[in-house]
Tab-separated table of C-alpha atoms in Angstrom:
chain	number	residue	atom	x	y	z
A	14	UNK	CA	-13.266	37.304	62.500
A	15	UNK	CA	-14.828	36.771	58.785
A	16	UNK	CA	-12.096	33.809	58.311
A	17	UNK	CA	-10.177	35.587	55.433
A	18	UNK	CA	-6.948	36.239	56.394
A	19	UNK	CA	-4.247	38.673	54.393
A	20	UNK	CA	-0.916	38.837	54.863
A	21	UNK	CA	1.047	41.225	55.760
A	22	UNK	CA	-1.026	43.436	57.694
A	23	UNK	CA	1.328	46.278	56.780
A	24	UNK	CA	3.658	46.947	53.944
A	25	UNK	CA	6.192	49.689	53.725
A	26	UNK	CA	8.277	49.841	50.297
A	27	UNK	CA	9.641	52.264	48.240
A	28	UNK	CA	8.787	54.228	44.814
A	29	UNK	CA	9.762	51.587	41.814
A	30	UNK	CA	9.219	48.314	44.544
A	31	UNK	CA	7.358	45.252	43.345
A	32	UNK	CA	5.129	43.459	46.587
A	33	UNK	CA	3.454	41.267	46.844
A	34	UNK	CA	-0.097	40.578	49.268
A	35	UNK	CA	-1.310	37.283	50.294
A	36	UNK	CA	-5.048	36.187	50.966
A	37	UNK	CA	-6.672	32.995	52.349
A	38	UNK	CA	-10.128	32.511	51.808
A	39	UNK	CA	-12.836	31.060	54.201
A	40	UNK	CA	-12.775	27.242	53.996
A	41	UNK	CA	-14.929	25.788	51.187
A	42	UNK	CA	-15.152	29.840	49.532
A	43	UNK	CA	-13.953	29.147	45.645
A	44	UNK	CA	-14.226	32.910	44.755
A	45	UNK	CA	-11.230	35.484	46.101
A	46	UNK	CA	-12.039	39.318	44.993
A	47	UNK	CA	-9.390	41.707	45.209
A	48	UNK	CA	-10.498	45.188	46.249
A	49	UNK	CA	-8.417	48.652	47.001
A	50	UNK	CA	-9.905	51.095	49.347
A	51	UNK	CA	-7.959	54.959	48.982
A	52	UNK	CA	-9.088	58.525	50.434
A	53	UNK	CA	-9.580	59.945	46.804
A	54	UNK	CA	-11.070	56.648	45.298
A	55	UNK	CA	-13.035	55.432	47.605
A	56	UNK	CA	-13.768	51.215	47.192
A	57	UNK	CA	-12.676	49.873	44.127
A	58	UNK	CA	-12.678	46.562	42.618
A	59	UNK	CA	-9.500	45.257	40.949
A	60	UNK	CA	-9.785	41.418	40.287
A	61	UNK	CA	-11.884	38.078	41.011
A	62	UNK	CA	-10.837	34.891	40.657
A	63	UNK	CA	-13.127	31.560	41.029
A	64	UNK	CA	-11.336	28.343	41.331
A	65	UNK	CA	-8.034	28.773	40.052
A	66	UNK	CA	-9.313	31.153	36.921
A	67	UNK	CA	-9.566	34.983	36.655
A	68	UNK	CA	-13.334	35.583	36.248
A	69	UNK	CA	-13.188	39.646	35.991
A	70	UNK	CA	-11.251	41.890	36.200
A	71	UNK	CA	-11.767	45.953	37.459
A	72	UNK	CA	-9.787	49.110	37.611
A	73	UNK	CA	-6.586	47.144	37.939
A	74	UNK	CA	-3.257	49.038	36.427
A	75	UNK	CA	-1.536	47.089	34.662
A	76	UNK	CA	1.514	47.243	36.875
A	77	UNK	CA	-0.855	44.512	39.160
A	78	UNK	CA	-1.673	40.944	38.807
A	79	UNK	CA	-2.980	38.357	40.874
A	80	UNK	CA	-3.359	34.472	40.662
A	81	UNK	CA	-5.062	32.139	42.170
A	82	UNK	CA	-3.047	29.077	43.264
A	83	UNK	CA	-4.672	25.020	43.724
A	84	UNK	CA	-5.258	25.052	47.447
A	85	UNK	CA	-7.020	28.683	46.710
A	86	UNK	CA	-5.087	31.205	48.154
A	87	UNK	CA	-4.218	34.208	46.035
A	88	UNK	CA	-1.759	36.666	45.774
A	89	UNK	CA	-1.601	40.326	44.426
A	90	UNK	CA	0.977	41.329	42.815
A	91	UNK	CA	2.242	45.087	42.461
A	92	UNK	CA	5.456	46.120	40.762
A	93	UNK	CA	6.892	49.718	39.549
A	94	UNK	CA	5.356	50.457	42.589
A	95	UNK	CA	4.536	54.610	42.754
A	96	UNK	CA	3.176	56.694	45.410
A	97	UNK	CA	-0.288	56.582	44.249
A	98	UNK	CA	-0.017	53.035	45.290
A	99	UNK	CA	-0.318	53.661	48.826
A	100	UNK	CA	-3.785	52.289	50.110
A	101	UNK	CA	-5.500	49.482	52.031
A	102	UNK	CA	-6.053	46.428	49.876
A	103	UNK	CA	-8.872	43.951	51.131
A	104	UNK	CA	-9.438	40.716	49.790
A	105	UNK	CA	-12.825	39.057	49.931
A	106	UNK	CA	-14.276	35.115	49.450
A	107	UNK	CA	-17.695	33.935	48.656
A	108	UNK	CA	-19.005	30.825	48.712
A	109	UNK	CA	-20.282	29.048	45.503
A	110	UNK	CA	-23.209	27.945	47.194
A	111	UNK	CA	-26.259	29.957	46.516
A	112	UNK	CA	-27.735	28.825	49.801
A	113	UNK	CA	-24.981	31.386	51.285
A	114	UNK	CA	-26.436	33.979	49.206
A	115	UNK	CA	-23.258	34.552	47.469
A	116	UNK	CA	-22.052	37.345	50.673
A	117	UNK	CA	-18.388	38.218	50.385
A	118	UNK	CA	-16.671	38.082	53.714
A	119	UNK	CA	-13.457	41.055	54.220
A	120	UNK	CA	-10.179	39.952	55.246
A	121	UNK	CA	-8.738	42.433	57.434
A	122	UNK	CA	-6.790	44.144	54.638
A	123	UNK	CA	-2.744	44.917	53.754
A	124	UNK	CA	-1.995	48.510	54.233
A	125	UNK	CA	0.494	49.187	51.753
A	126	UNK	CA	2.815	52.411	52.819
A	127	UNK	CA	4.826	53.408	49.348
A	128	UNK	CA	7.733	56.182	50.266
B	18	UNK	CA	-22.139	49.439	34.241
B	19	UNK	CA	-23.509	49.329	37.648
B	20	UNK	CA	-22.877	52.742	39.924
B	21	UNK	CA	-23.720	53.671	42.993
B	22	UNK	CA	-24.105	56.989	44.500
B	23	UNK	CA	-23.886	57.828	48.406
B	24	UNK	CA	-25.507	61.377	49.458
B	25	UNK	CA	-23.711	61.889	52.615
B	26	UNK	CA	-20.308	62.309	53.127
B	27	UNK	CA	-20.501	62.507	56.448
B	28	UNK	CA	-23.271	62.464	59.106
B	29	UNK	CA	-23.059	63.621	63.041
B	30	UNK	CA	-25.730	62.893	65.206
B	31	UNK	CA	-26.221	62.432	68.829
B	32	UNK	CA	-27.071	59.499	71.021
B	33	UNK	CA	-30.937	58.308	70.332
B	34	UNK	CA	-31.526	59.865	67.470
B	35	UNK	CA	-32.501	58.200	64.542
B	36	UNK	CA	-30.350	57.540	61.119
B	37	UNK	CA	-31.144	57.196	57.438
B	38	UNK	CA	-28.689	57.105	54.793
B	39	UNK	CA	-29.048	57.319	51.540
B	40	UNK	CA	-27.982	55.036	48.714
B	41	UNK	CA	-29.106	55.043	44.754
B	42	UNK	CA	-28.051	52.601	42.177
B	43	UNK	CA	-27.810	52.907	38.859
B	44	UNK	CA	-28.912	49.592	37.088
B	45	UNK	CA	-32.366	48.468	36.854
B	46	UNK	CA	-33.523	44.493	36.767
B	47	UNK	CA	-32.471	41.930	39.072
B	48	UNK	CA	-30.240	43.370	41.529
B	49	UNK	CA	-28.195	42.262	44.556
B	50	UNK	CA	-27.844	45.181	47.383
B	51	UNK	CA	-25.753	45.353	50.587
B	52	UNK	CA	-24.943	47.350	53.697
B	53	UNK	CA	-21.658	47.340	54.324
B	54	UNK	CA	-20.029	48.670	57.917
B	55	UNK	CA	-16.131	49.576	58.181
B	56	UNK	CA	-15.259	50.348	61.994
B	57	UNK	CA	-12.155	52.142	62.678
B	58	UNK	CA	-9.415	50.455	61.560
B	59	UNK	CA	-11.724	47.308	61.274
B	60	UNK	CA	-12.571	45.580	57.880
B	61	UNK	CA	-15.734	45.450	55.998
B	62	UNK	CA	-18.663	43.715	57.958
B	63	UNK	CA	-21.854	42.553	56.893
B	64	UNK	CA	-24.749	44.237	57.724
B	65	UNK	CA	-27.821	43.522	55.497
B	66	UNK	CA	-28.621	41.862	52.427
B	67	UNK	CA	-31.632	42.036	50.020
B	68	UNK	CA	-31.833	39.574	47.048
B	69	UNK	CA	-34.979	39.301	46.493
B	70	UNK	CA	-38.636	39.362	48.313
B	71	UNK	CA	-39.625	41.442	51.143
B	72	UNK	CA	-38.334	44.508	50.279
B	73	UNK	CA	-37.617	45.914	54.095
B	74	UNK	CA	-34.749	44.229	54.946
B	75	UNK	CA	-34.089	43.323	58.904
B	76	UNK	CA	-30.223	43.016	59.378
B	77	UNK	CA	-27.752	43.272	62.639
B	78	UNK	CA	-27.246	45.680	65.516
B	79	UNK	CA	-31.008	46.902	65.072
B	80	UNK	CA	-30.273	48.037	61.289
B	81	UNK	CA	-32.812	47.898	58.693
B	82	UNK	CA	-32.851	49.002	54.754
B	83	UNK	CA	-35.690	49.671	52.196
B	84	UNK	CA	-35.695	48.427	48.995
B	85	UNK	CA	-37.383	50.587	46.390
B	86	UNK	CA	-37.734	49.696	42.882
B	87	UNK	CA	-39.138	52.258	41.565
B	88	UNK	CA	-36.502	54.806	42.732
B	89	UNK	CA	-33.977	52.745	42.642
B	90	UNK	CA	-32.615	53.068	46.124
B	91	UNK	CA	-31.835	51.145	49.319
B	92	UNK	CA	-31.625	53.493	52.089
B	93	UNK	CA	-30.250	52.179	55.585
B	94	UNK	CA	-32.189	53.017	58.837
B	95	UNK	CA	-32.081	52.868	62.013
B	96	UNK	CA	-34.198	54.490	65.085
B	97	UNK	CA	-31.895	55.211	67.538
B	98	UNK	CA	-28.443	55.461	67.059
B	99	UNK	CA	-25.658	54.384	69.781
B	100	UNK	CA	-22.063	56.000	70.472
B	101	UNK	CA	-20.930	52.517	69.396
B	102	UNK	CA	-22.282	52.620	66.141
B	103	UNK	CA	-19.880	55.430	64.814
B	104	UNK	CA	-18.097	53.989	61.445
B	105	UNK	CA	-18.065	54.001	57.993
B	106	UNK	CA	-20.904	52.456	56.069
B	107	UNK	CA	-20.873	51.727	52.539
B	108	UNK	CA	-23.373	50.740	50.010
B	109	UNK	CA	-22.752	47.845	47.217
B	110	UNK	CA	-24.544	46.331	44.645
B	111	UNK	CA	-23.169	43.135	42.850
B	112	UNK	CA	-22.282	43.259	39.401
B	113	UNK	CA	-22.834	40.386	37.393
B	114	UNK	CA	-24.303	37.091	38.843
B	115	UNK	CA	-24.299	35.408	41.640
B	116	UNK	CA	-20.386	35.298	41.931
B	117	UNK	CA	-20.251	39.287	40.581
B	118	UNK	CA	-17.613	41.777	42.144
B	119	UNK	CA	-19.110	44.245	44.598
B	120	UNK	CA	-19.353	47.860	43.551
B	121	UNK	CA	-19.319	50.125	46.242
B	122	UNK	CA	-20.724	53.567	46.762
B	123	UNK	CA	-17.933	56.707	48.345
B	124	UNK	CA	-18.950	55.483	51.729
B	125	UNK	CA	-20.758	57.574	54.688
B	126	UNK	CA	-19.038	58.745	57.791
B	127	UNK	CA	-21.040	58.221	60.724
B	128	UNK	CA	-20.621	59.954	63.944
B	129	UNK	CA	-22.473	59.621	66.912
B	130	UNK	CA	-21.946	62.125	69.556
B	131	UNK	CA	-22.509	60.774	73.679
């Protein structure tokens, strides 16, 4: 257990759909990275967010968007959703401590199921 | 920007024998490198790290990687591989500093035959 957790764990919806995916970081983590993992795409990095504020941003459509709320958890956002969608989304925290040497720790990922 | 490239797809080997994958980054300078291990239907997992000095790098379940400048790689090893060690492994390298996204490589398919 890293001690990211994502909610849901799975996520059926339907062509058009907006979802949305949930992340808590490791206590004391600041950063939350957004990643999508698909057969054809392989690992891909969509968003990071440190303390409230997007810090960069990836290969995210712009159909997506994520936030970052006060206590830290974050939430992706994906609307007009299409099949191309469908994937495993992981989210990631890091702590801002250098003496942690910066290693992002995998929730266990939302597998999102668009029909 | 930082890529990084993965040479197997996928690997089958049996019980005991011994494992090195390959991984080559694009970038030179300061760079941060990871191992990366996926077990079916598990999430991502830690294996090794390299930052900065020694360039062998020790890191769990008997895993090691080499750090090589000059060729700018950072192949995983190990000497004898175990039925239990059949995943996914993926190579990284941060982009950025030290709170940079990870960029991963395709990923190599491990299988380890009993």
């Amino acid at each position: 257990d890293s001690g990211v957790t994502q909610t849901p764990k799975h996520l059926i919806t339907a062509t058009g759909q907006r979802v949305t995916l949930r992340c808590s970081p490791r206590s004391g983590d600041l950063s939350v990275y957004w990643y999508q993992q698909s057969l054809d795409q392989g690992l891909q990095f969509l968003i990071h967010y440190y303390n409230g504020e997007e810090r960069a941003k990836g290969n995210i459509l712009e159909r997506f968007s994520a936030q970052q709320f006060p206590d830290l958890h974050s939430e992706l956002n994906l609307s007009s959703l299409e099949l191309g969608d469908s994937a495993l989304y992981f989210c990631a925290s890091s702590s801002p401590l250098i003496l942690f040497g910066n290693e992002q720790f995998f929730g266990p990922g939302t597998r999102l199921t668009v029909l | 920007a930082q890529s990084v490239s993965q040479h197997n797809h996928h690997v089958i080997l049996s019980e005991a024998a011994s494992l090195e994958l390959g991984c080559n980054y694009s970038y030179g300078g300061t760079v941060n490198l990871f191992w990366y291990v996926q077990y079916p239907g598990q999430h991502l997992q830690l294996l090794l790290k390299y930052f900065s000095g020694d360039p062998l790098v020790k890191g769990i379940k008997g895993f090691e990687a080499e750090f090589i400048k000059s060729k700018f790689s950072f192949n995983l090893r190990k000497p004898s591989v175990q039925w239990s060690d059949t995943a996914e492994y993926f190579c990284a390298v941060r982009d950025g500093g030290s709170q940079g996204n990870l960029i991963f490589g395709k990923g190599t398919k491990l299988s380890v035959k009993p």
